[in-house]
Coordinates of N, CA and C in Angstrom, one line a residue:
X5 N -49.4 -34.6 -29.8 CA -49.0 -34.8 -31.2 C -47.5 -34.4 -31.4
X6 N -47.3 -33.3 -30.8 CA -45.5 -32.5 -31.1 C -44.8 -33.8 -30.4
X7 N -45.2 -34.0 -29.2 CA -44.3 -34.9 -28.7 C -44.2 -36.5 -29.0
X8 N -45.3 -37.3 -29.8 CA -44.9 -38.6 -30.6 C -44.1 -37.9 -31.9
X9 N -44.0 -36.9 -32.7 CA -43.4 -36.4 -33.6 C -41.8 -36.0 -33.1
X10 N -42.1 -35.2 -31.9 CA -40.3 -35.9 -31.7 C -39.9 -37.1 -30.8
X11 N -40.1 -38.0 -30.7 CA -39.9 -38.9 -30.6 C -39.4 -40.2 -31.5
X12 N -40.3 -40.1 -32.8 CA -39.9 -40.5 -34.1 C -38.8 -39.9 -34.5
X13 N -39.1 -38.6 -34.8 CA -37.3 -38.0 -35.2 C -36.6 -38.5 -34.5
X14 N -36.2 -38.2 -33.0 CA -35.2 -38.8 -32.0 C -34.7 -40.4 -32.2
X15 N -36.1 -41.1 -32.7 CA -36.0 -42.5 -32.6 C -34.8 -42.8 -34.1
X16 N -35.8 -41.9 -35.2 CA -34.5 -42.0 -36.4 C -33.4 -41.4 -36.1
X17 N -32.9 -40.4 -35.5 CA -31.5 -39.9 -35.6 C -30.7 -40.8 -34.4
X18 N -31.4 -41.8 -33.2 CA -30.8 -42.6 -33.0 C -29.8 -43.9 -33.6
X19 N -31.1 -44.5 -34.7 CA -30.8 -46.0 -35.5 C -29.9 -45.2 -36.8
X20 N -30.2 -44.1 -37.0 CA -28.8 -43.6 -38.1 C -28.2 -43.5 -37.7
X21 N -27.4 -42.8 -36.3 CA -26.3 -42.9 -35.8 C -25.8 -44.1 -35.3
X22 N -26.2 -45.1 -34.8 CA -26.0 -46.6 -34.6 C -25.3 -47.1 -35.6
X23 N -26.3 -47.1 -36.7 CA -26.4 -48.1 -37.8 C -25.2 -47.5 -39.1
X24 N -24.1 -46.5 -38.9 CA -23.1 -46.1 -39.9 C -22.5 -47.5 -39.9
X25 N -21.9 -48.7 -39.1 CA -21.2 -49.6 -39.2 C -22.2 -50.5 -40.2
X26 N -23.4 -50.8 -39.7 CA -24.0 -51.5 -40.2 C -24.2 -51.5 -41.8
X27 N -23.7 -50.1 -42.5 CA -23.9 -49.7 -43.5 C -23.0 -50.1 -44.4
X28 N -21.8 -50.5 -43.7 CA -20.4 -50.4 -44.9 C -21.0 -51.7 -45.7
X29 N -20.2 -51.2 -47.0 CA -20.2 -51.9 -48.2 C -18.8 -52.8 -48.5
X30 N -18.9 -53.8 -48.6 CA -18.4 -54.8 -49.4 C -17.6 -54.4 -50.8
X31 N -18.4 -54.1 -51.6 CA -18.0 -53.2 -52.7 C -17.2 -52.2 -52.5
X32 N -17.1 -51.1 -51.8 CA -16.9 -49.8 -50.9 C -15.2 -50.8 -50.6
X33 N -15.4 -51.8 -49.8 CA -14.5 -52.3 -49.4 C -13.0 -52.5 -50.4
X34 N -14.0 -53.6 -51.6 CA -12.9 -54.1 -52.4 C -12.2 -52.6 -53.2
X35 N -13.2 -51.8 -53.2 CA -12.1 -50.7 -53.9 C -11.2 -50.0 -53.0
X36 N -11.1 -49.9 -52.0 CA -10.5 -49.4 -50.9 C -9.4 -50.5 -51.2
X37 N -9.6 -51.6 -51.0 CA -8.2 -52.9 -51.3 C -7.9 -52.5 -52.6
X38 N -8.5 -52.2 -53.2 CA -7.5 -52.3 -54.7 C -6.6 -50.7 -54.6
X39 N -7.2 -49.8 -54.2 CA -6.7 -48.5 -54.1 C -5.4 -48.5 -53.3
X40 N -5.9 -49.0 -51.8 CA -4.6 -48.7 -50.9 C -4.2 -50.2 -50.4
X41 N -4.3 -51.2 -50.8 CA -3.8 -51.8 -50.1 C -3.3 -53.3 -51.2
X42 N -3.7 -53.1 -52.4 CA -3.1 -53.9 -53.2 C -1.7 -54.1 -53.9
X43 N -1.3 -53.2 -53.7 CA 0.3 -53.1 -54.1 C 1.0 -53.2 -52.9
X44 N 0.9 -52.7 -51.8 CA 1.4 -53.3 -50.3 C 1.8 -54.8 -50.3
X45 N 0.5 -55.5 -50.3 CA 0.3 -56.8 -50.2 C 0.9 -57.5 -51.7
X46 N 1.0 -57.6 -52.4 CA 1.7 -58.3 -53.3 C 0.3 -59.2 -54.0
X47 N -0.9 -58.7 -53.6 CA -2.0 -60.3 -53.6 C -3.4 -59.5 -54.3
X48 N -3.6 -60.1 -55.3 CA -5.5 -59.4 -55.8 C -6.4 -59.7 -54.7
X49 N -7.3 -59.3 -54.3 CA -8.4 -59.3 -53.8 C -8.9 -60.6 -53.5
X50 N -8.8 -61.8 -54.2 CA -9.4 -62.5 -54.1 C -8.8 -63.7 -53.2
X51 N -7.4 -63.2 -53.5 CA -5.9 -64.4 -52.6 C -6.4 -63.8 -51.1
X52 N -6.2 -62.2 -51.1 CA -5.9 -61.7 -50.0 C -7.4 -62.2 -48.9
X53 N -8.6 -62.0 -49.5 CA -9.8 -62.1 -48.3 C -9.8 -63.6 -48.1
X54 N -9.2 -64.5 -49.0 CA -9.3 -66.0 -48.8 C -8.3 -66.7 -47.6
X55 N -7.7 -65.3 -46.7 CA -6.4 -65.9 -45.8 C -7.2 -66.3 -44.5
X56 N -8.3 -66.3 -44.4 CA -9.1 -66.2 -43.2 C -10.4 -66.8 -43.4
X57 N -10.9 -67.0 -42.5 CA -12.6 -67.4 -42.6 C -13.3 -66.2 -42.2
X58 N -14.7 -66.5 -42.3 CA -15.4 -65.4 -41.8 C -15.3 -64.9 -40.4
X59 N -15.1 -66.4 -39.5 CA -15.0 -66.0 -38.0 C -13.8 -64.9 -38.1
X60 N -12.5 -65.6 -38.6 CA -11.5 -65.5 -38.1 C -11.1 -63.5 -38.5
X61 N -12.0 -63.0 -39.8 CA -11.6 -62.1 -40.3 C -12.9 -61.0 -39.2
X62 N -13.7 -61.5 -38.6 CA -14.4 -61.2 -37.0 C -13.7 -60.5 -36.5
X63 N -13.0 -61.9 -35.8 CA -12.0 -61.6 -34.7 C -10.7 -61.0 -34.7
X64 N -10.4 -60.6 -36.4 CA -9.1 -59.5 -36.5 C -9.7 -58.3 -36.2
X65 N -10.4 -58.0 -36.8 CA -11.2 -56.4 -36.8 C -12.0 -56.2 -35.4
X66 N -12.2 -57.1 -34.3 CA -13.2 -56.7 -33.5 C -12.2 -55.2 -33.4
X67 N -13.3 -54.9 -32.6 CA -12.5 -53.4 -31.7 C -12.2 -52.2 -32.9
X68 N -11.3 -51.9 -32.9 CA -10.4 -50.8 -33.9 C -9.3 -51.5 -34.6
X69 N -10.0 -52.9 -34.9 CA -9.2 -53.3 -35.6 C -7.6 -53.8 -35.3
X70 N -7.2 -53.4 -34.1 CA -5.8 -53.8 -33.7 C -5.2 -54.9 -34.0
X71 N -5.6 -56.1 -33.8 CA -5.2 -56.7 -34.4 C -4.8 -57.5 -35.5
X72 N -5.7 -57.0 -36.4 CA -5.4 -56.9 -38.1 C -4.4 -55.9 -38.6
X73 N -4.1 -54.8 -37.9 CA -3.2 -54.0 -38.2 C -1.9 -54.4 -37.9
X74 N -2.0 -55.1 -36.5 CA -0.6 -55.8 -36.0 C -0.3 -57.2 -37.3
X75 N -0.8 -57.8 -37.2 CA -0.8 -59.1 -38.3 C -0.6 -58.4 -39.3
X76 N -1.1 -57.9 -40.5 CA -1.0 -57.3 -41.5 C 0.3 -56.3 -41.8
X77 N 0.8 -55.3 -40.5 CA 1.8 -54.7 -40.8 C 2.9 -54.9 -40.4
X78 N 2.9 -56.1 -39.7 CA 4.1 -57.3 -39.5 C 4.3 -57.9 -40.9
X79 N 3.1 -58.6 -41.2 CA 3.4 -59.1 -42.8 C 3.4 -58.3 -43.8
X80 N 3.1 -57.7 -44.4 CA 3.4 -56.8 -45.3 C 4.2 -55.2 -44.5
X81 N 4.9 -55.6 -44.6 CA 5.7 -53.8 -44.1 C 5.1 -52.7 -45.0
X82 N 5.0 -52.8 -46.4 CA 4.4 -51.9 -47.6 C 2.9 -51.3 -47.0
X83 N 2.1 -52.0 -46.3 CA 0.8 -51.7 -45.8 C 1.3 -50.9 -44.7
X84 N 2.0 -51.0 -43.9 CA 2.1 -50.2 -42.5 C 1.4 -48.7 -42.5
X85 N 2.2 -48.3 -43.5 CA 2.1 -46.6 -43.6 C 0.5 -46.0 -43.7
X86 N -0.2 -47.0 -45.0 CA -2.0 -47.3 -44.9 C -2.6 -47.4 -43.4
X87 N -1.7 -48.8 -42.5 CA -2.7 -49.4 -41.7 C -2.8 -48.4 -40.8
X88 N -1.8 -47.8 -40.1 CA -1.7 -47.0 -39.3 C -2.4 -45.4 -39.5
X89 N -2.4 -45.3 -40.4 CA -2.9 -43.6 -41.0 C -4.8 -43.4 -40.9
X90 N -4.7 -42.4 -41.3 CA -6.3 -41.8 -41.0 C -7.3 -42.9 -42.0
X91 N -6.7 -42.6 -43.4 CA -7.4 -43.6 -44.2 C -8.0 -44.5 -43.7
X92 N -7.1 -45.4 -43.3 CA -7.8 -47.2 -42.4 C -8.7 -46.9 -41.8
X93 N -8.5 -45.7 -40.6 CA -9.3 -45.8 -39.7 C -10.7 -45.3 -40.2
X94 N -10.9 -44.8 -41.5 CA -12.1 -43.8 -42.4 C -12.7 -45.5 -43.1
X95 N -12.0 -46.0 -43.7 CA -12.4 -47.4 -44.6 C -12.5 -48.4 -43.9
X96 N -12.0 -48.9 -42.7 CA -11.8 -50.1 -42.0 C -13.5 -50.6 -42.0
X97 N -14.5 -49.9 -41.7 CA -15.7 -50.7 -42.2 C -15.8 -51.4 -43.5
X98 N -15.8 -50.6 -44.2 CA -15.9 -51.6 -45.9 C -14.7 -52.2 -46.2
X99 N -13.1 -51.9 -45.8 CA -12.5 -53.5 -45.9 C -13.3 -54.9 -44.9
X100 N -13.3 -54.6 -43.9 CA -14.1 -55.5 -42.9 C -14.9 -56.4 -43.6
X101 N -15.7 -55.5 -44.1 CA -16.9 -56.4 -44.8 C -16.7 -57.0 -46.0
X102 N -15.1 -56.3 -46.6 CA -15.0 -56.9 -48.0 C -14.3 -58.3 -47.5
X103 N -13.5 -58.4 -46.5 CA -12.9 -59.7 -45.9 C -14.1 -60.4 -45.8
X104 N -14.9 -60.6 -45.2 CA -15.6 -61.4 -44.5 C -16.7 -61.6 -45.7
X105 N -17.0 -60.7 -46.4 CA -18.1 -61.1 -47.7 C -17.3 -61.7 -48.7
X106 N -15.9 -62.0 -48.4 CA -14.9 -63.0 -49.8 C -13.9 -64.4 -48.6
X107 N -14.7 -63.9 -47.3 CA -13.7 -65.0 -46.4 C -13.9 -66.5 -47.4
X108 N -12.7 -67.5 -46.9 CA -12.4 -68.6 -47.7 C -13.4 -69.1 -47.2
X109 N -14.5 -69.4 -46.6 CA -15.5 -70.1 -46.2 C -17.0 -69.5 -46.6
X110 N -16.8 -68.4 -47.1 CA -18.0 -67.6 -47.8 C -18.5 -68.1 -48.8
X111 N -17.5 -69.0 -49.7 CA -18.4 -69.8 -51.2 C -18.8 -68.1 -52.5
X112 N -17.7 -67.0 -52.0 CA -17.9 -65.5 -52.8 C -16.8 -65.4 -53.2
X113 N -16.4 -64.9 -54.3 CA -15.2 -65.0 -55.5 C -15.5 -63.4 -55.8
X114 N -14.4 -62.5 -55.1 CA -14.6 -60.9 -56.0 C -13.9 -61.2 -56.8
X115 N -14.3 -59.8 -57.9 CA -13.9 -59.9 -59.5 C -12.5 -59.1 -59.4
X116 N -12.0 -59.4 -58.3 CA -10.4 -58.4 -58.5 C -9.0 -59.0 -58.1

């Protein structure tokens, strides 16, 4: 019995440690864009996740995000200081998802 009992524990403290990415919010996201990244960009919420599709806002963020940071702090210089810093690397889940839950091909309009 002890041993199906840790097992289960083990089995949940595996799929919660997994599943933090799986977690981010959308919501979580757009206020992180309105906080740190909307005055950088010159653009509301709604211009800025519409620059991409859902693939395409994928394939910026795979990884650590590298290449959304390169694109992004080539075009807005005001964001650099954000994209590079601890912050992004703390939020880049819930922007991710706020991109991709308002990408131009999502048919999703945020209220910001």
């Amino acid at each position: 019995m002890k041993k199906v009992i840790g097992l289960l524990v083990s089995a949940f403290l595996v799929v919660g440690l997994m599943s933090t990415s799986a977690f981010a919010d959308a919501a979580k996201g757009q206020k992180y864009y309105l906080k740190y990244m909307k005055d950088g960009s010159g653009m509301n919420g709604a211009k800025f996740a519409t620059q991409h599709t859902q693939a395409e806002w994928k394939a910026l963020f795979d990884g650590k995000a590298e290449k959304f940071v390169a694109e992004y702090s080539k075009k807005y210089p005001g964001l650099d200081a954000f994209l590079k810093g601890d912050k992004f690397e703390k939020f880049m889940p819930d922007i991710r998802d706020f991109c991709i839950e308002f990408a131009s091909d999502s048919g999703n309009v945020p209220s910001c």
